[in-house]
Short mmCIF file of C-alpha atoms and ligand atoms in Angstrom, two decimals:
data_model
loop_
_atom_site.label_atom_id
_atom_site.label_comp_id
_atom_site.label_asym_id
_atom_site.label_seq_id
_atom_site.Cartn_x
_atom_site.Cartn_y
_atom_site.Cartn_z
CA UNK A 122 39.06 -28.69 -19.88
CA UNK A 123 37.45 -32.11 -19.65
CA UNK A 124 39.36 -33.12 -22.75
CA UNK A 125 42.66 -31.88 -21.34
CA UNK A 126 41.98 -33.90 -18.23
CA UNK A 127 41.07 -37.04 -20.17
CA UNK A 128 44.17 -36.73 -22.32
CA UNK A 129 46.76 -36.09 -19.58
CA UNK A 130 45.41 -37.11 -16.21
CA UNK A 131 42.62 -39.69 -16.47
CA UNK A 132 45.01 -42.57 -16.91
CA UNK A 133 46.22 -42.20 -13.30
CA UNK A 134 43.48 -40.22 -11.56
CA UNK A 135 40.49 -42.04 -13.13
CA UNK A 136 38.05 -41.01 -15.87
CA UNK A 137 35.65 -39.49 -13.31
CA UNK A 138 38.45 -38.19 -11.03
CA UNK A 139 37.66 -40.91 -8.51
CA UNK A 140 41.29 -42.01 -8.39
CA UNK A 141 43.23 -44.96 -9.68
CA UNK A 142 46.96 -45.36 -9.39
CA UNK A 143 46.98 -41.68 -8.33
CA UNK A 144 44.65 -40.18 -5.71
CA UNK A 145 41.08 -38.98 -6.34
CA UNK A 146 41.00 -35.36 -7.54
CA UNK A 147 37.79 -34.18 -5.85
CA UNK A 148 37.45 -31.21 -3.49
CA UNK A 149 36.86 -33.34 -0.38
CA UNK A 150 39.82 -35.57 -1.18
CA UNK A 151 42.44 -32.84 -1.39
CA UNK A 152 42.82 -32.34 2.36
CA UNK A 153 44.75 -29.18 3.11
CA UNK A 154 46.16 -28.83 -0.38
CA UNK A 155 45.81 -25.22 -1.52
CA UNK A 156 45.05 -24.09 -5.06
CA UNK A 157 48.55 -22.66 -5.46
CA UNK A 158 50.11 -25.92 -4.29
CA UNK A 159 47.92 -27.89 -6.70
CA UNK A 160 49.14 -25.72 -9.60
CA UNK A 161 52.70 -26.30 -8.52
CA UNK A 162 52.26 -30.08 -8.25
CA UNK A 163 50.74 -30.19 -11.75
CA UNK A 164 53.53 -28.04 -13.21
CA UNK A 165 56.49 -29.62 -11.45
CA UNK A 166 55.23 -33.03 -10.37
CA UNK A 167 56.04 -34.47 -7.00
CA UNK A 168 59.57 -35.74 -6.46
CA UNK A 169 60.01 -39.43 -5.63
CA UNK A 170 56.42 -40.24 -6.64
CA UNK A 171 54.75 -41.20 -9.91
CA UNK A 172 53.18 -37.76 -10.34
CA UNK A 173 54.93 -36.25 -13.39
CA UNK A 174 55.37 -32.51 -14.06
CA UNK A 175 53.45 -30.98 -16.97
CA UNK A 176 55.16 -27.58 -17.32
CA UNK A 177 56.68 -28.63 -20.68
CA UNK A 178 53.41 -29.84 -22.20
CA UNK A 179 50.78 -27.50 -20.77
CA UNK A 180 50.51 -23.71 -20.64
CA UNK A 181 50.09 -21.86 -17.33
CA UNK A 182 46.41 -21.27 -18.21
CA UNK A 183 45.83 -24.94 -18.87
CA UNK A 184 47.46 -25.86 -15.57
CA UNK A 185 45.20 -23.38 -13.77
CA UNK A 186 42.13 -24.86 -15.48
CA UNK A 187 43.09 -28.34 -14.37
CA UNK A 188 43.76 -27.23 -10.80
CA UNK A 189 40.33 -25.53 -10.80
CA UNK A 190 38.80 -28.76 -11.99
CA UNK A 191 40.25 -30.66 -9.05
CA UNK A 192 38.56 -28.21 -6.67
CA UNK A 193 35.17 -28.44 -8.45
CA UNK A 194 32.58 -30.95 -7.25
CA UNK A 195 31.32 -33.37 -9.91
CA UNK A 196 27.81 -32.66 -11.23
CA UNK A 197 26.43 -35.91 -9.97
CA UNK A 198 27.30 -37.49 -6.67
CA UNK A 199 29.29 -40.59 -7.63
CA UNK A 200 28.14 -43.88 -6.18
CA UNK A 201 30.29 -46.73 -4.92
CA UNK A 202 28.42 -50.01 -4.85
CA UNK A 203 29.14 -53.46 -3.44
CA UNK A 204 30.12 -54.47 -6.99
CA UNK A 205 32.63 -51.59 -7.22
CA UNK A 206 34.08 -52.70 -3.89
CA UNK A 207 34.31 -56.35 -4.90
CA UNK A 208 36.06 -55.40 -8.13
CA UNK A 209 38.71 -53.49 -6.15
CA UNK A 210 39.40 -56.20 -3.55
CA UNK A 211 42.89 -57.71 -3.31
CA UNK A 212 43.64 -60.68 -1.07
CA UNK A 213 47.30 -61.64 -1.51
CA UNK A 214 47.30 -63.73 1.71
CA UNK A 215 43.86 -65.13 2.59
CA UNK A 216 43.08 -65.57 6.29
CA UNK A 217 44.72 -68.72 7.64
CA UNK A 218 47.44 -68.92 4.97
CA UNK A 219 50.32 -67.36 6.96
CA UNK A 220 52.09 -68.68 10.09
CA UNK A 221 50.54 -67.85 13.47
CA UNK A 222 53.93 -67.16 15.04
CA UNK A 223 55.67 -63.79 14.83
CA UNK A 224 58.55 -63.64 12.36
CA UNK A 225 60.62 -61.53 14.79
CA UNK A 226 61.22 -61.21 18.51
CA UNK A 227 59.83 -58.35 20.56
CA UNK A 228 57.17 -57.65 23.16
CA UNK A 229 54.31 -57.97 20.66
CA UNK A 230 52.05 -55.87 22.89
CA UNK A 231 54.53 -53.00 23.13
CA UNK A 232 54.83 -52.28 19.42
CA UNK A 233 53.92 -49.02 17.78
CA UNK A 234 52.71 -48.24 14.31
CA UNK A 235 53.96 -44.79 13.34
CA UNK A 236 52.25 -43.22 10.33
CA UNK A 237 54.57 -41.22 8.11
CA UNK A 238 52.30 -39.00 6.04
CA UNK A 239 55.21 -37.34 4.26
CA UNK A 240 55.85 -40.20 1.89
CA UNK A 241 52.87 -42.47 2.62
CA UNK A 242 54.67 -45.06 4.70
CA UNK A 243 54.23 -46.63 8.12
CA UNK A 244 56.93 -47.81 10.51
CA UNK A 245 56.51 -50.70 12.93
CA UNK A 246 58.53 -49.76 16.00
CA UNK A 247 59.80 -51.85 18.91
CA UNK A 248 58.49 -50.03 22.00
CA UNK A 249 61.21 -51.36 24.33
CA UNK A 250 64.28 -50.57 22.27
CA UNK A 251 62.83 -47.78 20.12
CA UNK A 252 64.20 -49.41 16.98
CA UNK A 253 62.23 -49.71 13.72
CA UNK A 254 61.36 -53.32 12.89
CA UNK A 255 59.87 -52.74 9.46
CA UNK A 256 58.90 -49.83 7.21
CA UNK A 257 56.26 -50.30 4.52
CA UNK A 258 54.28 -48.32 1.92
CA UNK A 259 50.69 -47.41 2.71
CA UNK A 260 47.88 -46.16 0.50
CA UNK A 261 47.85 -42.43 -0.26
CA UNK A 262 46.91 -40.13 2.67
CA UNK A 263 45.94 -42.38 5.57
CA UNK A 264 43.07 -40.97 7.59
CA UNK A 265 41.60 -41.45 11.03
CA UNK A 266 44.15 -43.65 12.80
CA UNK A 267 44.87 -47.36 12.29
CA UNK A 268 42.97 -49.89 14.45
CA UNK A 269 44.28 -53.16 15.91
CA UNK A 270 42.57 -56.50 16.30
CA UNK A 271 42.18 -57.34 20.01
CA UNK A 272 45.08 -59.84 19.96
CA UNK A 273 47.37 -57.21 18.43
CA UNK A 274 48.23 -59.30 15.38
CA UNK A 275 46.50 -57.26 12.70
CA UNK A 276 46.28 -53.57 12.02
CA UNK A 277 43.67 -51.99 9.75
CA UNK A 278 44.26 -48.73 7.90
CA UNK A 279 41.84 -46.40 6.10
CA UNK A 280 43.00 -43.94 3.45
CA UNK A 281 41.28 -40.74 2.48
CA UNK A 282 40.40 -42.25 -0.91
CA UNK A 283 38.56 -45.13 0.73
CA UNK A 284 41.18 -47.87 0.67
CA UNK A 285 41.02 -50.23 3.64
CA UNK A 286 44.16 -52.31 4.19
CA UNK A 287 44.72 -55.15 6.62
CA UNK A 288 48.34 -55.70 7.66
CA UNK A 289 49.60 -58.83 9.45
CA UNK A 290 52.16 -57.63 12.02
CA UNK A 291 53.38 -61.17 12.79
CA UNK A 292 54.30 -61.76 9.13
CA UNK A 293 54.97 -58.13 8.13
CA UNK A 294 52.65 -58.35 5.13
CA UNK A 295 49.58 -56.59 3.78
CA UNK A 296 47.10 -59.46 3.61
CA UNK A 297 43.95 -57.87 2.18
CA UNK A 298 42.77 -54.58 0.70
CA UNK A 299 39.52 -53.15 -0.59
CA UNK A 300 38.26 -49.75 -1.63
CA UNK A 301 35.16 -49.17 0.51
CA UNK A 302 34.40 -45.59 -0.49
CA UNK A 303 35.49 -42.63 -2.55
CA UNK A 304 36.22 -40.32 0.36
CA UNK A 305 36.51 -42.01 3.72
CA UNK A 306 36.79 -40.69 7.27
CA UNK A 307 37.85 -43.66 9.37
CA UNK A 308 37.20 -47.25 10.35
CA UNK A 309 36.37 -49.20 13.50
CA UNK A 310 36.99 -52.89 14.26
CA UNK A 311 34.85 -55.08 16.53
CA UNK A 312 36.87 -56.50 19.46
CA UNK A 313 36.56 -60.05 18.11
CA UNK A 314 37.95 -58.84 14.78
CA UNK A 315 34.98 -60.20 12.86
CA UNK A 316 33.67 -56.91 11.52
CA UNK A 317 35.13 -53.68 10.22
CA UNK A 318 32.90 -50.63 9.88
CA UNK A 319 33.89 -47.86 7.46
CA UNK A 320 32.44 -44.34 7.59
CA UNK A 321 32.35 -42.40 4.30
CA UNK A 322 31.97 -38.79 3.26
CA UNK A 323 31.44 -39.86 -0.32
CA UNK A 324 29.14 -41.55 -1.03
CA UNK A 325 26.99 -40.96 2.06
CA UNK A 326 27.35 -44.47 3.44
CA UNK A 327 28.55 -46.87 6.09
CA UNK A 328 30.14 -50.09 4.90
CA UNK A 329 30.47 -53.30 6.89
CA UNK A 330 33.34 -55.60 5.94
CA UNK A 331 34.19 -59.09 7.11
CA UNK A 332 37.34 -58.69 9.24
CA UNK A 333 39.10 -61.72 7.76
CA UNK A 334 39.58 -60.95 4.06
CA UNK A 335 37.67 -57.65 4.03
CA UNK A 336 34.79 -59.08 1.99
CA UNK A 337 32.10 -56.39 1.82
CA UNK A 338 28.98 -57.55 3.67
CA UNK A 339 26.64 -54.60 3.60
CA UNK A 340 26.31 -50.99 2.54
CA UNK A 341 24.11 -48.84 4.75
CA UNK A 342 23.05 -45.62 3.00
CA UNK A 343 23.05 -42.79 5.53
CA UNK A 344 19.64 -41.08 5.36
CA UNK A 345 17.03 -39.88 7.80
CA UNK A 346 13.44 -41.03 7.50
CA UNK A 347 12.62 -38.15 5.16
CA UNK A 348 15.38 -39.27 2.81
CA UNK A 349 17.93 -36.49 3.56
CA UNK A 350 21.39 -37.97 3.33
CA UNK A 351 24.50 -37.24 5.38
CA UNK A 352 28.23 -37.60 5.46
CA UNK A 353 29.65 -39.78 8.24
CA UNK A 354 32.15 -37.85 10.35
CA UNK A 355 33.48 -40.80 12.36
CA UNK A 356 32.77 -44.35 13.47
CA UNK A 357 33.67 -45.86 16.86
CA UNK A 358 33.67 -49.28 18.50
CA UNK A 359 31.74 -49.60 21.79
CA UNK A 360 32.97 -52.99 23.08
CA UNK A 361 30.71 -53.40 26.14
CA UNK A 362 27.69 -52.70 23.94
CA UNK A 363 28.65 -55.07 21.09
CA UNK A 364 28.05 -52.20 18.76
CA UNK A 365 29.50 -49.52 16.57
CA UNK A 366 28.53 -45.87 16.95
CA UNK A 367 28.45 -43.49 13.99
CA UNK A 368 28.69 -39.70 14.17
CA UNK A 369 26.86 -37.98 11.33
CA UNK A 370 27.83 -34.63 9.89
CA UNK A 371 24.58 -33.45 8.32
CA UNK A 372 21.79 -35.08 10.38
CA UNK A 373 20.80 -34.47 13.99
CA UNK A 374 21.06 -38.18 14.75
CA UNK A 375 23.59 -40.60 16.23
CA UNK A 376 23.50 -44.15 14.94
CA UNK A 377 24.24 -47.35 16.81
CA UNK A 378 24.85 -50.46 14.75
CA UNK A 379 24.57 -53.70 16.66
CA UNK A 380 26.60 -56.60 15.34
CA UNK A 381 25.78 -60.27 15.93
CA UNK A 382 27.41 -62.16 18.80
CA UNK A 383 30.29 -64.53 18.06
CA UNK A 384 28.00 -67.46 18.85
CA UNK A 385 25.42 -66.51 16.23
CA UNK A 386 25.67 -68.44 13.00
CA UNK A 387 24.24 -67.94 9.53
CA UNK A 388 24.05 -64.65 7.64
CA UNK A 389 25.01 -61.84 9.99
CA UNK A 390 22.24 -59.36 10.77
CA UNK A 391 23.13 -55.82 11.71
CA UNK A 392 20.48 -53.74 13.38
CA UNK A 393 20.40 -49.98 13.18
CA UNK A 394 19.22 -47.80 16.01
CA UNK A 395 18.67 -44.07 15.47
CA UNK A 396 19.10 -41.71 18.40
CA UNK A 397 17.53 -38.37 17.56
CA UNK A 398 19.13 -35.19 18.87
CA UNK A 399 18.22 -31.55 18.85
CA UNK A 400 21.54 -30.47 17.37
CA UNK A 401 24.34 -31.76 15.16
CA UNK A 402 27.11 -33.72 16.90
CA UNK A 403 30.06 -34.86 14.89
CA UNK A 404 32.90 -35.49 17.33
CA UNK A 405 32.52 -37.85 20.29
CA UNK A 406 33.99 -39.06 23.52
CA UNK A 407 32.62 -41.99 25.54
CA UNK A 408 32.75 -42.56 29.28
CA UNK A 409 34.73 -45.70 30.21
CA UNK A 410 31.54 -47.81 30.48
CA UNK A 411 30.24 -46.65 27.10
CA UNK A 412 27.01 -45.63 28.79
CA UNK A 413 27.30 -41.96 27.88
CA UNK A 414 28.46 -40.19 24.81
CA UNK A 415 29.78 -36.66 25.00
CA UNK A 416 29.44 -34.94 21.68
CA UNK A 417 30.25 -31.61 20.13
CA UNK A 418 29.56 -30.07 16.79
CA UNK A 419 31.91 -27.98 14.75
CA UNK A 420 29.50 -25.04 14.66
CA UNK A 421 27.56 -25.39 17.90
CA UNK A 422 28.02 -23.35 21.04
CA UNK A 423 27.79 -26.23 23.46
CA UNK A 424 28.37 -29.92 23.72
CA UNK A 425 25.78 -32.48 24.74
CA UNK A 426 25.70 -35.61 26.86
CA UNK A 427 23.67 -38.46 25.42
CA UNK A 428 22.60 -41.47 27.47
CA UNK A 429 23.07 -44.32 25.01
CA UNK A 430 20.76 -46.72 26.87
CA UNK A 431 17.91 -44.26 27.16
CA UNK A 432 18.65 -42.91 23.69
CA UNK A 433 18.33 -39.26 24.60
CA UNK A 434 20.20 -36.16 25.65
CA UNK A 435 20.61 -35.87 29.40
CA UNK A 436 22.70 -32.73 29.81
CA UNK A 437 24.57 -29.90 28.14
CA UNK A 438 28.31 -29.42 28.29
CA UNK A 439 29.89 -26.03 28.68
CA UNK A 440 32.22 -26.47 25.73
CA UNK A 441 32.67 -23.92 22.97
CA UNK A 442 35.66 -23.31 20.72
CA UNK A 443 35.45 -26.67 18.96
CA UNK A 444 36.63 -29.18 21.53
CA UNK A 445 38.53 -32.06 19.97
CA UNK A 446 36.68 -34.68 22.00
CA UNK A 447 37.95 -37.49 19.81
CA UNK A 448 41.34 -36.92 21.42
CA UNK A 449 40.09 -36.50 24.99
CA UNK A 450 41.39 -38.56 27.93
CA UNK A 451 40.05 -39.47 31.38
CA UNK A 452 41.73 -39.76 34.77
CA UNK A 453 41.01 -39.52 38.51
CA UNK A 454 41.19 -36.05 39.99
CA UNK A 455 40.42 -35.53 43.69
CA UNK A 456 38.50 -38.77 43.87
CA UNK A 457 36.33 -38.27 40.83
CA UNK A 458 36.65 -39.20 37.17
CA UNK A 459 37.26 -36.33 34.80
CA UNK A 460 37.59 -35.82 31.07
CA UNK A 461 40.23 -33.47 29.67
CA UNK A 462 40.04 -32.21 26.10
CA UNK A 463 41.94 -29.70 23.96
CA UNK A 464 40.12 -27.26 21.67
CA UNK A 465 40.75 -26.69 17.98
CA UNK A 466 39.68 -23.03 18.15
CA UNK A 467 40.59 -21.96 21.65
CA UNK A 468 43.79 -21.77 23.67
CA UNK A 469 42.77 -23.98 26.54
CA UNK A 470 42.22 -27.47 27.85
CA UNK A 471 38.82 -28.07 29.47
CA UNK A 472 38.47 -30.45 32.39
CA UNK A 473 34.97 -31.85 32.93
CA UNK A 474 33.62 -33.83 35.88
CA UNK A 475 32.12 -37.03 34.47
CA UNK A 476 29.49 -37.24 37.22
CA UNK A 477 28.08 -33.73 37.15
CA UNK A 478 29.10 -32.88 33.56
CA UNK A 479 30.34 -29.50 34.81
CA UNK A 480 33.53 -27.88 33.58
CA UNK A 481 35.73 -27.75 36.66
CA UNK A 482 38.85 -26.19 35.16
CA UNK A 483 40.04 -24.35 32.08
CA UNK A 484 43.79 -24.62 31.66
CA UNK A 485 45.15 -21.82 29.53
CA UNK A 486 47.55 -22.93 26.79
CA UNK A 487 49.76 -21.16 24.24
CA UNK A 488 47.36 -21.97 21.40
CA UNK A 489 44.70 -24.40 20.22
CA UNK A 490 45.68 -28.06 20.60
CA UNK A 491 44.99 -31.17 18.58
CA UNK A 492 46.12 -34.18 20.59
CA UNK A 493 46.21 -34.92 24.29
CA UNK A 494 47.54 -38.08 25.93
CA UNK A 495 48.42 -39.61 29.26
CA UNK A 496 48.85 -43.05 30.83
CA UNK A 497 47.62 -44.79 33.99
CA UNK A 498 51.22 -44.94 35.27
CA UNK A 499 52.12 -41.32 34.64
CA UNK A 500 51.13 -38.30 36.73
CA UNK A 501 51.34 -36.13 33.63
CA UNK A 502 49.12 -35.40 30.64
CA UNK A 503 50.73 -34.00 27.51
CA UNK A 504 49.00 -31.68 25.07
CA UNK A 505 50.32 -30.16 21.87
CA UNK A 506 49.85 -26.61 20.58
CA UNK A 507 49.07 -27.56 17.03
CA UNK A 508 47.93 -24.24 15.63
CA UNK A 509 49.52 -20.80 15.61
CA UNK A 510 52.94 -19.36 16.40
CA UNK A 511 53.59 -21.78 19.28
CA UNK A 512 53.21 -24.98 17.27
CA UNK A 513 56.65 -26.00 18.46
CA UNK A 514 55.48 -26.18 22.07
CA UNK A 515 54.27 -29.20 24.03
CA UNK A 516 52.67 -28.63 27.43
CA UNK A 517 53.02 -31.10 30.27
CA UNK A 518 50.14 -30.89 32.75
CA UNK A 519 50.26 -32.39 36.24
CA UNK A 520 47.04 -34.40 36.62
CA UNK A 521 47.11 -33.83 40.40
CA UNK A 522 47.12 -30.03 40.29
CA UNK A 523 45.75 -29.42 36.77
CA UNK A 524 48.64 -26.98 36.24
CA UNK A 525 51.10 -26.84 33.37
CA UNK A 526 54.38 -27.77 35.01
CA UNK A 527 56.59 -27.63 31.93
CA UNK A 528 56.48 -26.50 28.32
CA UNK A 529 58.85 -28.37 26.05
CA UNK A 530 60.15 -26.92 22.79
CA UNK A 531 62.14 -29.77 21.25
CA UNK A 532 62.85 -27.89 17.96
CA UNK A 533 62.11 -24.17 18.07
CA UNK A 534 59.92 -23.09 15.14
CA UNK A 535 58.96 -26.59 14.08
CA UNK A 536 55.74 -28.46 14.87
CA UNK A 537 55.82 -30.85 17.82
CA UNK A 538 52.61 -32.86 17.99
CA UNK A 539 50.78 -36.06 18.88
CA UNK A 540 52.01 -37.91 21.95
CA UNK A 541 51.63 -41.60 22.70
CA UNK A 542 52.98 -43.53 25.69
CA UNK A 543 54.69 -46.89 25.81
CA UNK A 544 52.82 -49.85 27.29
CA UNK A 545 54.19 -49.23 30.80
CA UNK A 546 53.92 -45.46 30.59
CA UNK A 547 57.67 -44.96 31.07
CA UNK A 548 58.22 -43.08 27.81
CA UNK A 549 56.29 -40.60 25.70
CA UNK A 550 56.77 -40.52 21.93
CA UNK A 551 56.27 -37.20 20.14
CA UNK A 552 56.27 -36.33 16.43
CA UNK A 553 58.41 -33.63 14.93
CA UNK A 554 55.65 -33.16 12.35
CA UNK A 555 57.76 -31.96 9.41
CA UNK A 556 58.86 -33.38 6.06
CA UNK A 557 62.38 -33.88 7.42
CA UNK A 558 60.90 -34.67 10.81
CA UNK A 559 61.57 -37.20 13.51
CA UNK A 560 60.09 -39.40 16.16
CA UNK A 561 61.28 -38.08 19.52
CA UNK A 562 61.31 -40.30 22.59
CA UNK A 563 61.02 -38.67 26.02
CA UNK A 564 61.54 -40.14 29.45
CA UNK A 565 58.04 -39.65 30.89
CA UNK A 566 59.42 -38.92 34.38
CA UNK A 567 62.38 -36.63 33.81
CA UNK A 568 60.82 -35.15 30.62
CA UNK A 569 64.25 -35.37 28.93
CA UNK A 570 64.58 -36.45 25.30
CA UNK A 571 66.38 -39.80 25.16
CA UNK A 572 66.26 -40.71 21.46
CA UNK A 573 65.42 -39.31 18.06
CA UNK A 574 64.65 -41.26 14.88
CA UNK A 575 64.44 -39.38 11.55
CA UNK A 576 61.05 -39.81 9.82
CA UNK A 577 59.05 -38.27 6.95
CA UNK A 578 56.36 -36.08 8.50
CA UNK A 579 55.39 -38.57 11.20
CA UNK A 580 51.80 -37.94 12.34
CA UNK A 581 50.08 -40.42 14.64
CA UNK A 582 51.67 -43.28 16.54
CA UNK A 583 49.68 -46.09 18.10
CA UNK A 584 50.74 -48.44 20.88
CA UNK A 585 49.26 -51.94 20.59
CA UNK A 586 48.72 -52.42 24.33
CA UNK A 587 47.28 -48.99 25.09
CA UNK A 588 44.91 -49.15 22.14
CA UNK A 589 43.68 -52.71 22.56
CA UNK A 590 43.32 -52.41 26.36
CA UNK A 591 41.49 -49.12 26.06
CA UNK A 592 43.97 -47.22 28.23
CA UNK A 593 42.30 -44.22 29.85
CA UNK A 594 45.12 -42.03 28.56
CA UNK A 595 44.54 -42.49 24.85
CA UNK A 596 41.76 -42.16 22.30
CA UNK A 597 40.22 -45.26 20.79
C1 HEC B 657 51.54 -41.38 -14.25
C2 HEC B 657 50.48 -41.15 -13.34
C3 HEC B 657 49.94 -39.73 -13.14
C4 HEC B 657 49.54 -38.84 -14.12
C5 HEC B 657 49.56 -39.01 -15.62
C6 HEC B 657 49.06 -37.68 -13.40
N1 HEC B 657 49.18 -37.86 -12.05
FE1 HEC B 657 48.69 -36.51 -10.60
N2 HEC B 657 49.41 -37.79 -9.19
C7 HEC B 657 49.87 -39.06 -9.40
C8 HEC B 657 50.26 -39.65 -8.14
C9 HEC B 657 50.80 -41.06 -7.91
C10 HEC B 657 50.04 -38.67 -7.15
C11 HEC B 657 50.33 -38.79 -5.63
C12 HEC B 657 51.72 -38.31 -5.34
C13 HEC B 657 52.09 -38.44 -3.89
O1 HEC B 657 52.31 -39.56 -3.44
O2 HEC B 657 52.15 -37.40 -3.23
C14 HEC B 657 49.51 -37.51 -7.86
C15 HEC B 657 49.16 -36.32 -7.22
C16 HEC B 657 48.50 -35.27 -7.84
C17 HEC B 657 48.01 -34.10 -7.15
C18 HEC B 657 48.16 -33.83 -5.65
C19 HEC B 657 47.04 -34.48 -4.88
C20 HEC B 657 47.13 -34.32 -3.39
O3 HEC B 657 46.11 -34.54 -2.73
O4 HEC B 657 48.20 -33.99 -2.86
C21 HEC B 657 47.39 -33.32 -8.08
C22 HEC B 657 46.69 -32.01 -7.83
C23 HEC B 657 47.50 -34.00 -9.35
N3 HEC B 657 48.19 -35.18 -9.16
C24 HEC B 657 46.97 -33.54 -10.53
C25 HEC B 657 47.21 -34.12 -11.77
C26 HEC B 657 46.74 -33.58 -13.02
C27 HEC B 657 45.89 -32.33 -13.15
C28 HEC B 657 47.19 -34.41 -13.99
C29 HEC B 657 47.06 -34.24 -15.48
C30 HEC B 657 47.62 -33.02 -16.00
C31 HEC B 657 47.92 -35.49 -13.35
N4 HEC B 657 47.90 -35.28 -12.00
C32 HEC B 657 48.52 -36.55 -14.01
C33 HEC B 657 49.96 -39.70 -10.62
C34 HEC B 657 49.71 -39.11 -11.86
#
């Protein structure tokens, strides 16, 4: 089997299956690909990509063996060192080498990046006219949402195979790239754009990059004090704290990584603070001041509230059914600040009072949801029904009554998901999450569709203003 692989596949997927021109073929890197689909891809190839079909050269048994191989973990956990990263780095346009003025005219703070997972592209969209400005190829299988620099000029992408790309929106060019891991979850950028933190599943590490040309600065192995290692489930930026926060999958700890102030000179020093918990927490939401972290674990019965200053748990949250806290939003309800979150395993949206930490409302939905969004200027919050027979539905909730006031079904039978508002909150953009899908633009007041742009399985869309200003209606 190994020999078959070396002969036919290694050239593109790497001798150790860690990837190369083609993606890594390791269990954690295959996403939702099923065994049957893997066999089909190997036999028939994938149209419009460089993946050839092997049905003429290989027997059905051989194809099955190779598909099995892709779903088998390697015997030794592969490492990915600073030297490996440096060898992968590409800097076609070093920092400072391109003009500081945008090459096109638009409201630069009302742009969107729309990720098109279907053919590994991204579209830069004008948020006033809803016209694409530029469409460009990304690395294979982007993961975890792109992040902007605070001035909105640069956007950073992470791919499942660990590629970090920095794209200059003003000049419409990828300016630097580096492979920071073998299987990566997401990245976070410090508000001053000086540091990028990458969280990996494989190897078990955090990687700090210099924000300018993505030079790797430091690898932090993720281990507890007994030496047990862990995957990183997500990393976040906590601007008021001058720190990054890391959620760990296999340790009952939360990590805070302090980065040096902009005024500090010399070799940057990053300090690590461990907050010990009594349970696993791998999905977070922060209150607007970044004082408290609300966390949930995939397998736990309840969520927890952690006081980040005190470094300890201060309360429990009544949240089962896998809340997707990473997509939660906050708003004012009857004079108090609340958090609303969908659940990945339960047909409801939970609303939690951010002062008492009590669940004050459970809004019943047509199925589990993935993404929830609102905007300061809109009375409505939108939540998708990502899983189950009602995946074509999109609920609109009135934030004043906490009632669903309308359920949209833009294309019956086809997935409608992931909402993001324009800078002024006047329009809501929704994905028709299908291979021959579309970006659908809704008037956020009348809830009527006003425009539709065809796209290849559009997933997330990210508004520069809402993301860089930490709008209460969107995740960060
Ligand atoms: C000429 C280069 C090339 C060769 C040779 C090649 N592949 Fe691929 N393969 C690719 C590329 C590129 C992709 C990604 C296609 C895409 O964009 O969807 C891919 C995708 C795949 C996928 C789907 C991965 C996913 O996550 O969706 C599987 C499985 C796969 N290849 C297995 C194999 C096997 C097994 C062999 C050897 C029999 C092989 N490939 C040979 C380039 C190649």
